[in-house]
PDB file of C-alpha atoms and ligand atoms in Angstrom:
ATOM      1  CA  MET A 207      10.209 -11.070  -4.810  1.00  0.00           C
ATOM      2  CA  THR A 208      10.970 -14.759  -4.426  1.00  0.00           C
ATOM      3  CA  ASP A 209       9.000 -17.531  -6.098  1.00  0.00           C
ATOM      4  CA  GLN A 210       7.766 -18.596  -2.663  1.00  0.00           C
ATOM      5  CA  GLU A 211       6.462 -15.090  -1.939  1.00  0.00           C
ATOM      6  CA  LEU A 212       4.703 -14.926  -5.305  1.00  0.00           C
ATOM      7  CA  VAL A 213       3.015 -18.267  -4.643  1.00  0.00           C
ATOM      8  CA  GLU A 214       1.894 -16.943  -1.252  1.00  0.00           C
ATOM      9  CA  ARG A 215       0.386 -13.900  -2.977  1.00  0.00           C
ATOM     10  CA  ALA A 216      -1.553 -16.288  -5.202  1.00  0.00           C
ATOM     11  CA  PHE A 217      -2.814 -18.313  -2.241  1.00  0.00           C
ATOM     12  CA  ALA A 218      -3.883 -15.102  -0.489  1.00  0.00           C
ATOM     13  CA  MET A 219      -6.310 -14.453  -3.338  1.00  0.00           C
ATOM     14  CA  HIS A 220      -8.444 -17.416  -2.289  1.00  0.00           C
ATOM     15  CA  GLN A 221     -10.179 -15.058   0.110  1.00  0.00           C
ATOM     16  CA  PHE A 222     -11.681 -13.162  -2.841  1.00  0.00           C
ATOM     17  CA  SER A 223     -12.474 -16.140  -5.057  1.00  0.00           C
ATOM     18  CA  TYR A 224     -16.119 -16.391  -6.106  1.00  0.00           C
ATOM     19  CA  ALA A 225     -16.576 -20.110  -6.733  1.00  0.00           C
ATOM     20  CA  PRO A 226     -19.982 -21.162  -5.360  1.00  0.00           C
ATOM     21  CA  TYR A 227     -20.472 -23.733  -8.137  1.00  0.00           C
ATOM     22  CA  SER A 228     -17.166 -25.574  -8.330  1.00  0.00           C
ATOM     23  CA  ARG A 229     -16.144 -24.795  -4.749  1.00  0.00           C
ATOM     24  CA  PHE A 230     -12.601 -24.735  -6.110  1.00  0.00           C
ATOM     25  CA  PRO A 231     -10.951 -21.415  -5.264  1.00  0.00           C
ATOM     26  CA  VAL A 232      -7.973 -20.415  -7.378  1.00  0.00           C
ATOM     27  CA  GLY A 233      -5.618 -17.475  -6.942  1.00  0.00           C
ATOM     28  CA  ALA A 234      -3.013 -16.026  -9.291  1.00  0.00           C
ATOM     29  CA  ALA A 235      -0.181 -13.526  -8.977  1.00  0.00           C
ATOM     30  CA  LEU A 236       1.601 -12.078 -12.014  1.00  0.00           C
ATOM     31  CA  LEU A 237       5.020 -10.515 -11.449  1.00  0.00           C
ATOM     32  CA  CYS A 238       6.368  -7.756 -13.718  1.00  0.00           C
ATOM     33  CA  GLU A 239      10.000  -6.726 -14.249  1.00  0.00           C
ATOM     34  CA  ASP A 240       9.614  -3.609 -12.114  1.00  0.00           C
ATOM     35  CA  GLY A 241       8.270  -5.634  -9.201  1.00  0.00           C
ATOM     36  CA  THR A 242       4.629  -4.813  -9.762  1.00  0.00           C
ATOM     37  CA  VAL A 243       2.330  -7.749  -8.969  1.00  0.00           C
ATOM     38  CA  PHE A 244      -1.137  -8.155 -10.448  1.00  0.00           C
ATOM     39  CA  THR A 245      -3.312 -10.604  -8.575  1.00  0.00           C
ATOM     40  CA  GLY A 246      -6.501 -12.378  -9.529  1.00  0.00           C
ATOM     41  CA  CYS A 247      -9.018 -14.973  -8.447  1.00  0.00           C
ATOM     42  CA  ASN A 248     -11.556 -17.079 -10.287  1.00  0.00           C
ATOM     43  CA  VAL A 249     -14.983 -15.492 -10.662  1.00  0.00           C
ATOM     44  CA  GLU A 250     -17.798 -17.896 -11.519  1.00  0.00           C
ATOM     45  CA  ASN A 251     -21.295 -17.215 -12.815  1.00  0.00           C
ATOM     46  CA  ALA A 252     -24.719 -18.852 -12.742  1.00  0.00           C
ATOM     47  CA  ALA A 253     -24.266 -19.153 -16.504  1.00  0.00           C
ATOM     48  CA  PHE A 254     -21.360 -21.542 -15.948  1.00  0.00           C
ATOM     49  CA  GLY A 255     -19.579 -20.859 -19.230  1.00  0.00           C
ATOM     50  CA  SER A 256     -19.150 -17.217 -18.302  1.00  0.00           C
ATOM     51  CA  ALA A 257     -16.738 -18.038 -15.476  1.00  0.00           C
ATOM     52  CA  ILE A 258     -13.272 -16.528 -15.648  1.00  0.00           C
ATOM     53  CA  CYS A 259     -10.134 -18.141 -14.278  1.00  0.00           C
ATOM     54  CA  ALA A 260      -7.816 -16.532 -11.757  1.00  0.00           C
ATOM     55  CA  GLU A 261      -5.012 -16.261 -14.308  1.00  0.00           C
ATOM     56  CA  ARG A 262      -7.125 -14.331 -16.782  1.00  0.00           C
ATOM     57  CA  THR A 263      -8.363 -12.022 -14.039  1.00  0.00           C
ATOM     58  CA  ALA A 264      -4.727 -11.156 -13.269  1.00  0.00           C
ATOM     59  CA  LEU A 265      -3.892 -10.887 -16.980  1.00  0.00           C
ATOM     60  CA  LEU A 266      -6.747  -8.483 -17.654  1.00  0.00           C
ATOM     61  CA  LYS A 267      -5.794  -6.360 -14.676  1.00  0.00           C
ATOM     62  CA  ALA A 268      -2.206  -6.120 -15.939  1.00  0.00           C
ATOM     63  CA  VAL A 269      -3.075  -5.285 -19.545  1.00  0.00           C
ATOM     64  CA  SER A 270      -5.706  -2.768 -18.527  1.00  0.00           C
ATOM     65  CA  GLU A 271      -3.176  -1.034 -16.284  1.00  0.00           C
ATOM     66  CA  GLY A 272      -0.609  -0.694 -19.062  1.00  0.00           C
ATOM     67  CA  HIS A 273       1.567  -3.718 -18.257  1.00  0.00           C
ATOM     68  CA  ARG A 274       1.650  -6.094 -21.175  1.00  0.00           C
ATOM     69  CA  ASP A 275       5.246  -6.693 -22.230  1.00  0.00           C
ATOM     70  CA  ASP A 276       7.135  -6.976 -18.943  1.00  0.00           C
ATOM     71  CA  TRP A 277       5.826 -10.114 -17.285  1.00  0.00           C
ATOM     72  CA  THR A 278       8.340 -12.477 -15.744  1.00  0.00           C
ATOM     73  CA  THR A 279       6.509 -15.038 -13.613  1.00  0.00           C
ATOM     74  CA  LEU A 280       2.940 -16.158 -12.966  1.00  0.00           C
ATOM     75  CA  ALA A 281       2.019 -18.105  -9.832  1.00  0.00           C
ATOM     76  CA  ILE A 282      -1.226 -20.087  -9.689  1.00  0.00           C
ATOM     77  CA  ALA A 283      -2.563 -21.594  -6.481  1.00  0.00           C
ATOM     78  CA  GLY A 284      -5.242 -24.248  -6.169  1.00  0.00           C
ATOM     79  CA  ARG A 285      -6.369 -26.324  -3.218  1.00  0.00           C
ATOM     80  CA  GLY A 286      -6.387 -29.677  -4.938  1.00  0.00           C
ATOM     81  CA  GLN A 287      -4.000 -32.591  -4.749  1.00  0.00           C
ATOM     82  CA  ASP A 288      -2.680 -31.814  -8.223  1.00  0.00           C
ATOM     83  CA  TYR A 289      -0.605 -28.803  -9.165  1.00  0.00           C
ATOM     84  CA  CYS A 290      -2.854 -26.085 -10.575  1.00  0.00           C
ATOM     85  CA  TRP A 291      -1.571 -25.667 -14.117  1.00  0.00           C
ATOM     86  CA  PRO A 292      -3.427 -23.134 -16.283  1.00  0.00           C
ATOM     87  CA  CYS A 293      -6.277 -24.303 -18.494  1.00  0.00           C
ATOM     88  CA  GLY A 294      -6.003 -24.194 -22.271  1.00  0.00           C
ATOM     89  CA  SER A 295      -7.801 -20.877 -22.630  1.00  0.00           C
ATOM     90  CA  CYS A 296      -5.497 -19.213 -20.112  1.00  0.00           C
ATOM     91  CA  ARG A 297      -2.396 -20.649 -21.781  1.00  0.00           C
ATOM     92  CA  GLN A 298      -3.525 -19.126 -25.059  1.00  0.00           C
ATOM     93  CA  MET A 299      -4.338 -15.740 -23.526  1.00  0.00           C
ATOM     94  CA  LEU A 300      -0.980 -15.646 -21.716  1.00  0.00           C
ATOM     95  CA  TYR A 301       0.920 -16.658 -24.861  1.00  0.00           C
ATOM     96  CA  GLU A 302      -0.279 -13.517 -26.624  1.00  0.00           C
ATOM     97  CA  PHE A 303       1.728 -11.292 -24.292  1.00  0.00           C
ATOM     98  CA  ALA A 304       4.448 -13.488 -22.784  1.00  0.00           C
ATOM     99  CA  PRO A 305       5.343 -16.678 -24.662  1.00  0.00           C
ATOM    100  CA  ASP A 306       8.455 -17.079 -22.509  1.00  0.00           C
ATOM    101  CA  LEU A 307       6.642 -16.601 -19.189  1.00  0.00           C
ATOM    102  CA  ARG A 308       7.676 -18.679 -16.182  1.00  0.00           C
ATOM    103  CA  VAL A 309       4.726 -20.438 -14.572  1.00  0.00           C
ATOM    104  CA  LEU A 310       4.587 -21.669 -10.984  1.00  0.00           C
ATOM    105  CA  ALA A 311       1.760 -24.111 -10.257  1.00  0.00           C
ATOM    106  CA  ALA A 312       0.931 -24.722  -6.596  1.00  0.00           C
ATOM    107  CA  ARG A 313      -1.287 -27.317  -4.964  1.00  0.00           C
ATOM    108  CA  GLY A 314      -3.143 -27.515  -1.699  1.00  0.00           C
ATOM    109  CA  ASP A 315      -0.171 -28.506   0.419  1.00  0.00           C
ATOM    110  CA  GLY A 316       1.622 -25.312  -0.620  1.00  0.00           C
ATOM    111  CA  THR A 317       4.271 -26.964  -2.778  1.00  0.00           C
ATOM    112  CA  PHE A 318       4.709 -25.850  -6.357  1.00  0.00           C
ATOM    113  CA  GLN A 319       6.330 -26.810  -9.631  1.00  0.00           C
ATOM    114  CA  GLU A 320       7.787 -24.624 -12.367  1.00  0.00           C
ATOM    115  CA  ALA A 321       7.466 -24.715 -16.150  1.00  0.00           C
ATOM    116  CA  LEU A 322       7.776 -22.330 -19.057  1.00  0.00           C
ATOM    117  CA  LEU A 323       4.628 -21.307 -20.894  1.00  0.00           C
ATOM    118  CA  SER A 324       6.393 -22.370 -24.096  1.00  0.00           C
ATOM    119  CA  GLU A 325       6.525 -25.881 -22.640  1.00  0.00           C
ATOM    120  CA  LEU A 326       2.865 -25.777 -21.604  1.00  0.00           C
ATOM    121  CA  LEU A 327       1.807 -24.506 -25.027  1.00  0.00           C
ATOM    122  CA  PRO A 328       4.310 -25.788 -27.601  1.00  0.00           C
ATOM    123  CA  CYS A 329       4.041 -24.424 -31.137  1.00  0.00           C
ATOM    124  CA  GLY A 330       1.625 -21.803 -29.839  1.00  0.00           C
ATOM    125  CA  PHE A 331      -0.308 -19.453 -32.075  1.00  0.00           C
ATOM    126  CA  GLY A 332       0.598 -15.845 -31.322  1.00  0.00           C
ATOM    127  CA  PRO A 333       0.874 -12.413 -32.907  1.00  0.00           C
ATOM    128  CA  LYS A 334       3.843 -13.500 -35.034  1.00  0.00           C
ATOM    129  CA  SER A 335       1.726 -16.262 -36.505  1.00  0.00           C
ATOM    130  CA  LEU A 336      -0.389 -13.640 -38.261  1.00  0.00           C
ATOM    131  CA  ALA A 337       2.580 -12.040 -40.044  1.00  0.00           C
TER     132      ALA A 337
HETATM  133  N1  THU B 163      -9.732 -22.382 -12.555  1.00  0.00           N
HETATM  134  C1  THU B 163      -8.861 -21.341 -12.492  1.00  0.00           C
HETATM  135  O1  THU B 163      -9.202 -20.242 -12.032  1.00  0.00           O
HETATM  136  N2  THU B 163      -7.602 -21.537 -12.944  1.00  0.00           N
HETATM  137  C2  THU B 163      -7.097 -22.738 -13.366  1.00  0.00           C
HETATM  138  O2  THU B 163      -5.927 -22.840 -13.700  1.00  0.00           O
HETATM  139  C3  THU B 163      -7.966 -23.910 -13.375  1.00  0.00           C
HETATM  140  C4  THU B 163      -9.404 -23.658 -13.136  1.00  0.00           C
HETATM  141  C5  THU B 163     -11.077 -22.186 -12.013  1.00  0.00           C
HETATM  142  C6  THU B 163     -12.191 -22.138 -13.005  1.00  0.00           C
HETATM  143  C7  THU B 163     -13.365 -22.549 -12.160  1.00  0.00           C
HETATM  144  O3  THU B 163     -13.859 -21.421 -11.450  1.00  0.00           O
HETATM  145  C8  THU B 163     -12.773 -23.511 -11.154  1.00  0.00           C
HETATM  146  O4  THU B 163     -11.375 -23.261 -11.152  1.00  0.00           O
HETATM  147  C9  THU B 163     -13.031 -24.965 -11.458  1.00  0.00           C
HETATM  148  O5  THU B 163     -12.659 -25.280 -12.753  1.00  0.00           O
END
């Protein structure tokens, strides 16, 4: 799967986004080494703080299906003018399982940029930090 195809999978998740409060749909697509892709969308709630981001939806789907140590690339797609980089909570959740993950952040015009999670969350706190 190419980076472009993974970003398109993330954009396709906008159709399932539940974002009546922010009106900001976000989609995510998480690629594993064997080619499996876990997708997600943001799911908001009338109790605003209970909302979950698209990235964490995809993460929870992957972990709960037995994929937690084989992630290669995560694509995130927003509709804004800025690239949709993951929020702090998502960076931390992702770091637990894949500190070296590649992250593709797309914006409304379909273009995207790439970074490593280790760049987005330098000196992160992970499982090794508890040793
Ligand atoms: N959101 C995501 O799903 N992922 C991000 O990377 C940024 C923010 C969602 C949360 C909320 O539903 C909406 O976008 C506005 O913050």
